[in-house]
Tab-separated table of C-alpha atoms and ligand atoms in Angstrom:
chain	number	residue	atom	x	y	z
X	152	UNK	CA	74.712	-50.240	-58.119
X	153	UNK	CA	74.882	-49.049	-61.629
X	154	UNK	CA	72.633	-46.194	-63.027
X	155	UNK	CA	69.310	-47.679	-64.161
X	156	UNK	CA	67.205	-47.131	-67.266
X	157	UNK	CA	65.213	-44.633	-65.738
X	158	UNK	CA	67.795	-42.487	-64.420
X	159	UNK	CA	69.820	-42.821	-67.825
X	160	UNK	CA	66.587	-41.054	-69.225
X	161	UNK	CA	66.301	-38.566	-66.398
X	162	UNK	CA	69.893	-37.891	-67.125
X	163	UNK	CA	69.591	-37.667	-71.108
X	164	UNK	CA	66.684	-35.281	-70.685
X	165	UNK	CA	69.075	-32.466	-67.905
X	166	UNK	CA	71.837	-33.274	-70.926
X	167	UNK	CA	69.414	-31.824	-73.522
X	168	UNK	CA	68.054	-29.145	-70.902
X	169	UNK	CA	71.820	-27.770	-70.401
X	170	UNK	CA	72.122	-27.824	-74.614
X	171	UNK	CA	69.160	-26.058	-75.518
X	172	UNK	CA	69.716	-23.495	-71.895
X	173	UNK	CA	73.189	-22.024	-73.533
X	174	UNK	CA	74.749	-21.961	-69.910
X	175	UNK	CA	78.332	-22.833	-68.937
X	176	UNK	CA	78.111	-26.624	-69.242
X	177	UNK	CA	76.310	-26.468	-72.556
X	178	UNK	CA	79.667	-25.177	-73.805
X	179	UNK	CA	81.386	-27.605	-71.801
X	180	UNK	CA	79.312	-30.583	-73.376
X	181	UNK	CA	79.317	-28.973	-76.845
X	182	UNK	CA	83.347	-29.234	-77.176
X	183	UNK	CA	83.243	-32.611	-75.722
X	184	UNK	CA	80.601	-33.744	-78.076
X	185	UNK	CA	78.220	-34.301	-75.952
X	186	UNK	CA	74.464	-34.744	-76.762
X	187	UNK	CA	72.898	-36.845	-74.539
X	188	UNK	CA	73.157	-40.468	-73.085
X	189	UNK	CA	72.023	-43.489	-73.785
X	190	UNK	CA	74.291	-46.671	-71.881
X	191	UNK	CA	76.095	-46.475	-68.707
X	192	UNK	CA	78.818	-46.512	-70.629
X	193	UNK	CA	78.217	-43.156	-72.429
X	194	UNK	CA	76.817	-41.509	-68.503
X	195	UNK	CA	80.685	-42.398	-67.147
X	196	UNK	CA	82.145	-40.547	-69.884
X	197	UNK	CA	80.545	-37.338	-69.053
X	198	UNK	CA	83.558	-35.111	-67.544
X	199	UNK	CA	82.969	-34.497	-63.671
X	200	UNK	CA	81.439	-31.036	-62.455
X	201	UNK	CA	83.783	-29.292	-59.801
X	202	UNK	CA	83.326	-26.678	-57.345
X	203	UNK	CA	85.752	-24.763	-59.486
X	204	UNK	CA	84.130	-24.925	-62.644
X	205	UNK	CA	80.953	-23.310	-60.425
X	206	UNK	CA	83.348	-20.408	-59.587
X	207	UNK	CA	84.318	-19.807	-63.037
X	208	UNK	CA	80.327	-19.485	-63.885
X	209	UNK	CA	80.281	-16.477	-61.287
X	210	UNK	CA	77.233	-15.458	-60.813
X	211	UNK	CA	75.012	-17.119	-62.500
X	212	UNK	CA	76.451	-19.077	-65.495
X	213	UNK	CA	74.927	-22.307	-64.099
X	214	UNK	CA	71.360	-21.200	-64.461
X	215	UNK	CA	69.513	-23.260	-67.055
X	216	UNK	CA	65.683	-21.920	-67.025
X	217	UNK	CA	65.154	-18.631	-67.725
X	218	UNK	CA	64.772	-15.819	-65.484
X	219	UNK	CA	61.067	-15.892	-64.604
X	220	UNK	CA	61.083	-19.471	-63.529
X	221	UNK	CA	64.151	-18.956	-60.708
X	222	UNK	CA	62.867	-18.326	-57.690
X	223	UNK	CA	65.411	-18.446	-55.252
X	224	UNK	CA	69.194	-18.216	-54.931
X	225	UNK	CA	71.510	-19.731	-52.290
X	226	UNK	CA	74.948	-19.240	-51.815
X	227	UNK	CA	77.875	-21.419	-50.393
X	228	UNK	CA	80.631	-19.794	-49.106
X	229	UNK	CA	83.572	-21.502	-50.033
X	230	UNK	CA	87.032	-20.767	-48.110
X	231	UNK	CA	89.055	-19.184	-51.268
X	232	UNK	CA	87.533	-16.849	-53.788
X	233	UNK	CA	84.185	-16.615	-55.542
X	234	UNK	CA	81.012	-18.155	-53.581
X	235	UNK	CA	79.270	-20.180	-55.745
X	236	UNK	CA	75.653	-18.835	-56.788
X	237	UNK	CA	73.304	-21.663	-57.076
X	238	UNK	CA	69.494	-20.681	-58.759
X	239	UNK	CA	66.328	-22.656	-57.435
X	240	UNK	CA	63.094	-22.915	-59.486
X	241	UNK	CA	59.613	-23.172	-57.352
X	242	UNK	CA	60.093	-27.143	-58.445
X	243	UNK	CA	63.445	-27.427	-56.587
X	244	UNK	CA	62.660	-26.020	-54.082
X	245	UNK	CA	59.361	-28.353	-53.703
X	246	UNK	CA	61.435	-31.397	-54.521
X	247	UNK	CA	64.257	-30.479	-51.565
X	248	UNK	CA	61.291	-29.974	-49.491
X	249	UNK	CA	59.889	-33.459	-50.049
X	250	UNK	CA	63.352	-34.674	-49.609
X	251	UNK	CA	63.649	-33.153	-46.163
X	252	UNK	CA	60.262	-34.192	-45.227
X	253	UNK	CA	60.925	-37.950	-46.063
X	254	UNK	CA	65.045	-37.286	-44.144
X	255	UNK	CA	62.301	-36.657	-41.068
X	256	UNK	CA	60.021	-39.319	-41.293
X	257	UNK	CA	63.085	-41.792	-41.827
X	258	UNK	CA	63.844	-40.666	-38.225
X	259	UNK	CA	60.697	-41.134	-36.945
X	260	UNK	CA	59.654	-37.595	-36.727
X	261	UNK	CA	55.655	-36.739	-37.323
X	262	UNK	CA	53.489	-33.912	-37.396
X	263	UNK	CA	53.128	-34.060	-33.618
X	264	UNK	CA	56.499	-32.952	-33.166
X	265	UNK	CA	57.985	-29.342	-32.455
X	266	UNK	CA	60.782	-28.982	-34.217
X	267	UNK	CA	63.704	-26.461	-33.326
X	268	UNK	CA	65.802	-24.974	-35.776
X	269	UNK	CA	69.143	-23.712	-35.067
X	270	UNK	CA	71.068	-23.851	-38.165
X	271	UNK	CA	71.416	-20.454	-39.884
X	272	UNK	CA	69.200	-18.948	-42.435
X	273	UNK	CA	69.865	-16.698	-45.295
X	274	UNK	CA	72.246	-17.221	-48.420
X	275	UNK	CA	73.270	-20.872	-47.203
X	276	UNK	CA	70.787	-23.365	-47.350
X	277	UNK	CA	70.417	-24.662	-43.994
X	278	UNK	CA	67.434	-23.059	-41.831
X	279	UNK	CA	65.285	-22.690	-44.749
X	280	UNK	CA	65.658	-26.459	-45.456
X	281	UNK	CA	65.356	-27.604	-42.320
X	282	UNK	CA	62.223	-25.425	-42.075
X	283	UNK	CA	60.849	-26.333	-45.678
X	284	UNK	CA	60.895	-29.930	-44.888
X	285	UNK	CA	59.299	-29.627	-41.225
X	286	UNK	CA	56.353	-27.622	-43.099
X	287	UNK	CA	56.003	-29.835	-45.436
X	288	UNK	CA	56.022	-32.902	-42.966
X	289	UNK	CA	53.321	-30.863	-40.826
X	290	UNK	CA	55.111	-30.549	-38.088
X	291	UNK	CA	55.558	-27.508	-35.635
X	292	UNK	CA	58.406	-25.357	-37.028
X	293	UNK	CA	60.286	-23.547	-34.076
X	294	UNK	CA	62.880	-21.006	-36.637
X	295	UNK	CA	64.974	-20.099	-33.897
X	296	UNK	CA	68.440	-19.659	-36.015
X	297	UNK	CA	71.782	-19.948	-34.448
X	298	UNK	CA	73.316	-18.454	-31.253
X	299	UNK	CA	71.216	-16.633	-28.045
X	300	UNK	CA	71.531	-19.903	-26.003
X	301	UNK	CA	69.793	-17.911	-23.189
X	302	UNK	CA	66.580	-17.968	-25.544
X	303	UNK	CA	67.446	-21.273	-26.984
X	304	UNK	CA	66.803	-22.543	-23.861
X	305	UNK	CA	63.750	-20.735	-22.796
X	306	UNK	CA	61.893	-21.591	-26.018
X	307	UNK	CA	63.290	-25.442	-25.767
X	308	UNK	CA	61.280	-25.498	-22.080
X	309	UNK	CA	58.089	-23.585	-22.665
X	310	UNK	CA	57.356	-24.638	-26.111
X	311	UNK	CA	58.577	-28.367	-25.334
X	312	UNK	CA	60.572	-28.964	-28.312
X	313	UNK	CA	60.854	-32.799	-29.256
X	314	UNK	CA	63.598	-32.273	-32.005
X	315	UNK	CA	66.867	-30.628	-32.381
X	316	UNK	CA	67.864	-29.454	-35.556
X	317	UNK	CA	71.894	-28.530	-35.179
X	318	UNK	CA	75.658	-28.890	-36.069
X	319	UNK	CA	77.438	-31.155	-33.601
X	320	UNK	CA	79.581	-28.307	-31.910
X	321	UNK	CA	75.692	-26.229	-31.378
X	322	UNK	CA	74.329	-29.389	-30.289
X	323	UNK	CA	77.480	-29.924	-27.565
X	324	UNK	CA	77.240	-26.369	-26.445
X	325	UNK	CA	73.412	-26.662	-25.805
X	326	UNK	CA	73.859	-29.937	-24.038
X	327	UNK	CA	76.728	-28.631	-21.656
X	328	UNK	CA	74.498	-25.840	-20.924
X	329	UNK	CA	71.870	-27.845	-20.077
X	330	UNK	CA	73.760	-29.986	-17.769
X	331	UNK	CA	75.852	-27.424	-16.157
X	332	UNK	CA	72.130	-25.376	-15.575
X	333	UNK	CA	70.496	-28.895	-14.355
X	334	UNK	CA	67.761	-28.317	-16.998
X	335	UNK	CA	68.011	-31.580	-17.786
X	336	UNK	CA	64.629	-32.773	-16.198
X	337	UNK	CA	62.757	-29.552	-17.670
X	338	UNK	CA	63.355	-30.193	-21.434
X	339	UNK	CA	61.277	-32.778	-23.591
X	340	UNK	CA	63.902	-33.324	-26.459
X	341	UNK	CA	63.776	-36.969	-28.010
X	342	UNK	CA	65.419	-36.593	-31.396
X	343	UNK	CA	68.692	-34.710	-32.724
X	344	UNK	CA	68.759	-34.558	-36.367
X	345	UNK	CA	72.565	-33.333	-36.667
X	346	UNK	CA	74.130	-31.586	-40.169
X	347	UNK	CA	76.616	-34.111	-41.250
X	348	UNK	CA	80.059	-33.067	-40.932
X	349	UNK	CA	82.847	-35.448	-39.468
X	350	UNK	CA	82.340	-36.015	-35.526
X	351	UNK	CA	84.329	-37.999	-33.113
X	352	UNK	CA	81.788	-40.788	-31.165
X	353	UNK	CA	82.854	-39.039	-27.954
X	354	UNK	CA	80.724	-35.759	-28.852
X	355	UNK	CA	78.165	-37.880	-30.503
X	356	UNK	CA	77.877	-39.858	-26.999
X	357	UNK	CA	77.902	-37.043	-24.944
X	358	UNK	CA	75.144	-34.794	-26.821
X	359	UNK	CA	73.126	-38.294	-27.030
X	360	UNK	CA	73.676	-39.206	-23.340
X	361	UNK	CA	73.677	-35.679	-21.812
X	362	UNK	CA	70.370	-34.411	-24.004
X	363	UNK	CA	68.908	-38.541	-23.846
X	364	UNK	CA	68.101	-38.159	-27.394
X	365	UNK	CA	68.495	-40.497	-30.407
X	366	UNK	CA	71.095	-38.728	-33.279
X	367	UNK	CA	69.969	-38.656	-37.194
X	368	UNK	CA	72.916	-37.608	-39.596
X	369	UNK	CA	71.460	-35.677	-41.843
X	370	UNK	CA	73.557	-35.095	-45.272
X	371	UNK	CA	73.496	-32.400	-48.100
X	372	UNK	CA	75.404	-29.750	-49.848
X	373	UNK	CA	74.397	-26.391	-51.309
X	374	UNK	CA	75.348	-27.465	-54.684
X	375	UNK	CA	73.082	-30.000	-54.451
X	376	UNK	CA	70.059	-28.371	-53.311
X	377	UNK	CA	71.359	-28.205	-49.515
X	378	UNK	CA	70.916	-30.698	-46.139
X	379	UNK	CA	67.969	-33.291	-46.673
X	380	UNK	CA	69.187	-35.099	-49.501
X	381	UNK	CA	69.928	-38.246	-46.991
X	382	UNK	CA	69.653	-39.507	-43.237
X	383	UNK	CA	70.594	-42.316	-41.571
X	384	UNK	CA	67.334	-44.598	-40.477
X	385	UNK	CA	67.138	-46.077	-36.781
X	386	UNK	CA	69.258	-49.140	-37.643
X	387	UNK	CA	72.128	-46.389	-37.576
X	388	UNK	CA	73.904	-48.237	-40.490
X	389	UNK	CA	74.762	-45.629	-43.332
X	390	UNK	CA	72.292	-42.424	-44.662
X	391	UNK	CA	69.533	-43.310	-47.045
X	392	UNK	CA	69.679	-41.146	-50.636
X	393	UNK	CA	66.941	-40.355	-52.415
X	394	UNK	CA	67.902	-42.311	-56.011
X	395	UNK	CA	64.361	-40.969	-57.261
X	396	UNK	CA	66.229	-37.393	-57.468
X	397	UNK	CA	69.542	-38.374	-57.275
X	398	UNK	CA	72.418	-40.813	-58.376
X	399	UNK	CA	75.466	-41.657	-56.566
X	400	UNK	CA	78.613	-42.724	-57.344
X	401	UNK	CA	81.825	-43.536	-55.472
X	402	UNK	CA	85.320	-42.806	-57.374
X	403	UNK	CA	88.861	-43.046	-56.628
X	404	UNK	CA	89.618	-39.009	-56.293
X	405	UNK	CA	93.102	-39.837	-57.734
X	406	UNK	CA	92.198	-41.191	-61.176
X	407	UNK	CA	88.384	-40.797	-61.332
X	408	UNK	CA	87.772	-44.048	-62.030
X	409	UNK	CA	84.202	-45.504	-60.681
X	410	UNK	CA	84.456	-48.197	-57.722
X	411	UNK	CA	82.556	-50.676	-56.597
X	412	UNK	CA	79.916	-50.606	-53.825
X	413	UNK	CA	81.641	-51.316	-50.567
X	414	UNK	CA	84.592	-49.433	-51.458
X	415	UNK	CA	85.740	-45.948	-49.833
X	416	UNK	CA	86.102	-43.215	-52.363
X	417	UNK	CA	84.727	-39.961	-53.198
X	418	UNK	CA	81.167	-38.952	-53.674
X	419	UNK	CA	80.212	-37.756	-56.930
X	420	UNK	CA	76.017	-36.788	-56.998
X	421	UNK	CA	74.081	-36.290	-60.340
X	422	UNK	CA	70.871	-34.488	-59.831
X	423	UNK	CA	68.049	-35.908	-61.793
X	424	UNK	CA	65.528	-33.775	-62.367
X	425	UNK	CA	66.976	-30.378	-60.592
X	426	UNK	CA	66.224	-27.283	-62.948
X	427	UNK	CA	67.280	-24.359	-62.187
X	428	UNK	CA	70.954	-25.415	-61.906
X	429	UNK	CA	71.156	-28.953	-62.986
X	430	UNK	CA	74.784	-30.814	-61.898
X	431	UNK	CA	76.013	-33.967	-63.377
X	432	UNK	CA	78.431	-36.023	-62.128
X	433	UNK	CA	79.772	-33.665	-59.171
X	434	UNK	CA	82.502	-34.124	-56.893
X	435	UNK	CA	81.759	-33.314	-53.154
X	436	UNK	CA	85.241	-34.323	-52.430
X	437	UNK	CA	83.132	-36.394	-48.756
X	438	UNK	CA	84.687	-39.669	-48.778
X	439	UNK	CA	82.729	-41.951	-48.124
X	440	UNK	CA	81.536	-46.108	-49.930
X	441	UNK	CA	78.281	-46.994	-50.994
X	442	UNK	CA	76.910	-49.573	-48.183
X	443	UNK	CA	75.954	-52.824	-50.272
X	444	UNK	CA	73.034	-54.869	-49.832
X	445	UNK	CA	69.625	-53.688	-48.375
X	446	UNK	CA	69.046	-52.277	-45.266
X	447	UNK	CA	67.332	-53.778	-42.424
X	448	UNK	CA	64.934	-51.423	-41.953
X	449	UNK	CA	63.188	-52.148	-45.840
X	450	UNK	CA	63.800	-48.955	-47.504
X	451	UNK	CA	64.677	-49.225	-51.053
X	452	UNK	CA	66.944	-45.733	-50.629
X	453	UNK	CA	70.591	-46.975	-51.373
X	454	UNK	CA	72.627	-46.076	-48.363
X	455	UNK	CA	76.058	-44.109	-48.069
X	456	UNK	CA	78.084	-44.876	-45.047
X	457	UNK	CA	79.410	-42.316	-42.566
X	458	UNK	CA	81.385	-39.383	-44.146
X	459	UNK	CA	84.731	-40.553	-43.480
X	460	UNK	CA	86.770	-37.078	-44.722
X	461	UNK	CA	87.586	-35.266	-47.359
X	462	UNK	CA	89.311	-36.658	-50.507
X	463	UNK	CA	91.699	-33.656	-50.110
X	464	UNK	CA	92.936	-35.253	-47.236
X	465	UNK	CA	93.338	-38.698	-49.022
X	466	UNK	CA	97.294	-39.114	-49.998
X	467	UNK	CA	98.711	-41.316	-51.932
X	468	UNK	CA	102.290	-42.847	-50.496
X	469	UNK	CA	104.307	-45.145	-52.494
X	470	UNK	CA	101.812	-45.422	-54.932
X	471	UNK	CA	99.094	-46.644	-52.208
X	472	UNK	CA	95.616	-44.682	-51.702
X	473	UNK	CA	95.275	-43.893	-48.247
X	474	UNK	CA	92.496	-42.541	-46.007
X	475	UNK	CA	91.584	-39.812	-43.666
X	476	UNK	CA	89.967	-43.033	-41.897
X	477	UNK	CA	92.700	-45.423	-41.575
X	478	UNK	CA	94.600	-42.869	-39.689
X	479	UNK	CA	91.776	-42.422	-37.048
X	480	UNK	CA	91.264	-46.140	-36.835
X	481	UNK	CA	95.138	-45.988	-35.802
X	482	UNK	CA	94.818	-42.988	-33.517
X	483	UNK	CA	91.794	-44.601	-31.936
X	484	UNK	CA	93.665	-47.781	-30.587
X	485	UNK	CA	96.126	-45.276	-28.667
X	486	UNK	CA	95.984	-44.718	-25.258
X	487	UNK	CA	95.143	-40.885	-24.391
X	488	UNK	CA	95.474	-39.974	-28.222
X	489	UNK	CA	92.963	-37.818	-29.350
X	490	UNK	CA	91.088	-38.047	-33.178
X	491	UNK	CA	93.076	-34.680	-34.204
X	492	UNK	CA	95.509	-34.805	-36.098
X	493	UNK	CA	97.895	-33.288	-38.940
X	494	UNK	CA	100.135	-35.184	-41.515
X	495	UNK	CA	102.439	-33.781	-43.677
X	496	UNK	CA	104.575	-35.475	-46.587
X	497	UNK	CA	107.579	-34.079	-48.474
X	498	UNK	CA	110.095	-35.555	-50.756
X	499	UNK	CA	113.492	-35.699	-49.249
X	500	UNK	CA	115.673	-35.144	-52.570
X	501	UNK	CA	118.916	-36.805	-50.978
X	502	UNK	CA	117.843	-39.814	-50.301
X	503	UNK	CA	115.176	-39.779	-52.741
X	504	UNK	CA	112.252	-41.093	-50.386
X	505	UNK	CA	108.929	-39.549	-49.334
X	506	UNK	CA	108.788	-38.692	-45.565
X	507	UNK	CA	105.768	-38.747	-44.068
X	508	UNK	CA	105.331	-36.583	-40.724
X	509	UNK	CA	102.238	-37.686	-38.399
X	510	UNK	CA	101.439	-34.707	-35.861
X	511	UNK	CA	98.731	-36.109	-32.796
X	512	UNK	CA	97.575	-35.086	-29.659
X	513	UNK	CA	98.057	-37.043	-26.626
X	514	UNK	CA	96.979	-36.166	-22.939
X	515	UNK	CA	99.534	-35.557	-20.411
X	516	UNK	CA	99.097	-38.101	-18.081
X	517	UNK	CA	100.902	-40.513	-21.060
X	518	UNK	CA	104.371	-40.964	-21.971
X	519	UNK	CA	104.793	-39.173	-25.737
X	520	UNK	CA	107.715	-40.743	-26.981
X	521	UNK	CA	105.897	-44.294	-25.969
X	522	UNK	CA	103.163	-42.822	-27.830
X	523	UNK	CA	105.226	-41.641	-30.765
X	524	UNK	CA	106.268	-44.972	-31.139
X	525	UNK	CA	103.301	-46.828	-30.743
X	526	UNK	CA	102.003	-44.700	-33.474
X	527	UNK	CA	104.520	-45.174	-35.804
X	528	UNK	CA	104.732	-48.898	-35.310
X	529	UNK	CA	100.750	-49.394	-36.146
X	530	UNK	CA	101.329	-47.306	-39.486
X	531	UNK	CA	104.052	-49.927	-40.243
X	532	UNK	CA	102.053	-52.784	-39.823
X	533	UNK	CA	99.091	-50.957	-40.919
X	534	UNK	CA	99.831	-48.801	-43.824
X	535	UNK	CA	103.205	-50.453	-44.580
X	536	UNK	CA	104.923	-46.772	-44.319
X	537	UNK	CA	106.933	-45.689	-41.364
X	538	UNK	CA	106.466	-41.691	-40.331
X	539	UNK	CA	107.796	-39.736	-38.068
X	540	UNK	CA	105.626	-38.989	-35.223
X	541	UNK	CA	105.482	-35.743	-33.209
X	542	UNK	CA	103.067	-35.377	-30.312
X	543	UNK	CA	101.792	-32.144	-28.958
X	544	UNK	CA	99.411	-31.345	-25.850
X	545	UNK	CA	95.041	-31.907	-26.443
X	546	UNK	CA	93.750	-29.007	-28.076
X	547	UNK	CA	97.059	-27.399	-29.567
X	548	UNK	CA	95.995	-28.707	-33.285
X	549	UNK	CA	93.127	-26.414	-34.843
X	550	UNK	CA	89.873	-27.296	-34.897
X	551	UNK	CA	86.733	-26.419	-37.110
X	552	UNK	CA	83.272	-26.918	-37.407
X	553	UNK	CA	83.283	-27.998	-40.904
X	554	UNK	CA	86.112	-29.178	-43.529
X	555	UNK	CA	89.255	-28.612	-41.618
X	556	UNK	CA	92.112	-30.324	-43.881
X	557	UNK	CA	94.597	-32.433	-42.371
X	558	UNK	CA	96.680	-33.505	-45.350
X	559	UNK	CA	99.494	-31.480	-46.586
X	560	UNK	CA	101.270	-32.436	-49.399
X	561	UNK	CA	104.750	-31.076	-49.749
X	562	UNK	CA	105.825	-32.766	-52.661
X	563	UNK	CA	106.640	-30.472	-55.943
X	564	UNK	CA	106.323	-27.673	-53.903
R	220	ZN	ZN1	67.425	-48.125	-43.331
């Protein structure tokens, strides 16, 4: 899936935008000699944008309308430093809305629905999106926000809510609560649309099982106007994008090279015809591959496949790529081995040789040196590299909501 005419125009005319704006790219494009594009050829020379380049344009360096025509800001949060200030005119924030309205209808949500929202609102963009989209769709917003699970509850009962708007660990914390209260019968839930981040099937099974709802992965990123810019449809095979506002690309993180569709890389998003702060070729760093083909359900959308990681935790071992995915695949065909897991690679100067150190977590009732070993003998015929394995107890590795990394490189350090 190469970029097509029309988006090689879309993407000349944000080129000419971030010239004539004077921001921080038009500086960036300047030196490089940048002045627009006019092949797919000239579009993959354009350098790549990077979260760090967005810090370095603290506060609002990005911005390329002027003042009067932002509207909005939002904010992500990022784990070191600077957030990253990203400025919405009143036509972004229309166009995420539409976006969000069509990530419902793809999941078979209408305006009959009653929708509750408990991701946050404020300076990230997730309640207000959420909410912007359901609006625009016509259905019944229910802007509950995060936490008070007492009142989640309540309103979930007496107002009837259809759909859950979440992150997996609020959705599994509602759903025990419902089935340790036996509310089970007394709520009227069908759909969970769920913010994307990586989830093991067993939650996903539970919440789905437990609530008897049907679960949407919904996909976005503040940089990139925020959640709604994709959703899986109800043949559950990869999230639809929106290539009317957006192109995607899949790259190996190592050399930035563009891959083919079908393979696993790292997302890089262009925004089309975003204004206020207008991205080109940006790096999520979500692994993931562009699904080929069509999709059964007849949408046009071109369809990413399940996040699969981050491309920090991608490492590359005797010059081999390897994936945050293959080493769950491996962990998954364990007995009593859970999807956590650390991994840790140094260079042993003596015997010149990269060790690679696999931490997992097994359950007690299994043997962990059998474990160990099974572990290590599936990377061998697997990965064709041979770590050493260390099991711990469930639950002793640390686990987050969001981007935990799992990948530590020791090497040159
Ligand atoms: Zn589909």
């Amino acid at each position: 899936m190469r970029i097509n005419e029309r988006q090689l125009e879309q993407v000349d005319r944000q080129i000419k935008r971030i010239l004539r704006s004077g921001n921080y790219y038009s500086r960036v494009y300047e030196q490089a000699g940048i002045r627009g594009v006019s092949s797919p050829e000239d579009f993959e020379k354009i350098p790549f944008t990077d979260k760090a380049d967005l810090r370095n344009a603290y506060p609002l360096g990005i911005q390329a309308v002027p003042d009067e025509q932002v509207v909005r800001i939002h904010s992500s949060s990022g784990t070191t430093g600077k957030p990253v200030i990203i400025p919405y005119t009143a036509r972004d924030v229309e166009d995420w809305a539409t976006m969000f309205a069509r990530c419902y209808e793809i999941a078979g949500i209408t305006a009959q629905d009653r929708i509750q929202i408990t991701p946050g609102y404020g300076l990230w963009t997730a309640g207000i999106g959420f909410q912007a989209g359901c609006e625009k769709l016509g259905a019944m917003a229910i802007p509950m926000g995060p936490g008070n699970t007492e009142k989640q509850l309540q309103m979930m009962m007496d107002l009837g809510s259809t759909v859950l708007c979440a992150t997996s660990s609020y959705a599994l914390l509602l759903a025990e609560e419902i089935n340790k209260r036996g509310l089970k019968d007394r709520i009227r839930l069908k759909k969970g649309v769920i913010g994307s981040e990586r989830w093991s099937d067993a939650k996903r099974n539970y919440i789905a099982r437990e609530l008897g709802i049907e679960l949407y992965d919904i996909y976005g990123l503040t940089e990139i106007y925020g959640p709604g810019i994709g959703i899986n449809c109800d043949r559950q095979h990869g999230m639809h994008i929106f290539d009317d506002y957006l192109y995607t690309e899949i790259i190996d993180p190592q050399t930035g090279e563009v891959l083919p569709d079908g393979e696993e890389g790292e997302i890089v998003i262009t925004t089309l015809v975003k204004e206020g702060a207008p991205l080109i070729r940006f790096r999520t760093h979500d692994l993931s591959r562009i699904i080929p083909g069509d999709c059964p359900c007849g949408r046009a959308w071109p369809r990413l496949d399940t996040i699969r990681g981050r491309s920090d935790d991608m490492f590359k071992v005797h010059g081999v790529n390897m994936f945050p995915s293959q080493v769950e695949e491996i962990l998954g065909q364990v007995d009593g081995v859970s999807s956590e897991y650390k991994i840790d690679i140094a260079h042993d100067d003596l015997i010149n040789r990269d060790i690679i150190m696999v931490t997992a977590e097994a359950e007690g009732r299994v043997d962990f040196a059998q474990t160990a070993e099974r572990i290590r003998q599936l990377f061998k015929s697997r990965m064709n590299v041979t770590p050493k394995v260390v099991i711990v107890s469930l639950n002793t590795l640390p686990r987050s909501e969001k981007k935990t990394q799992r990948v530590f490189d020791h090497r040159g350090d």
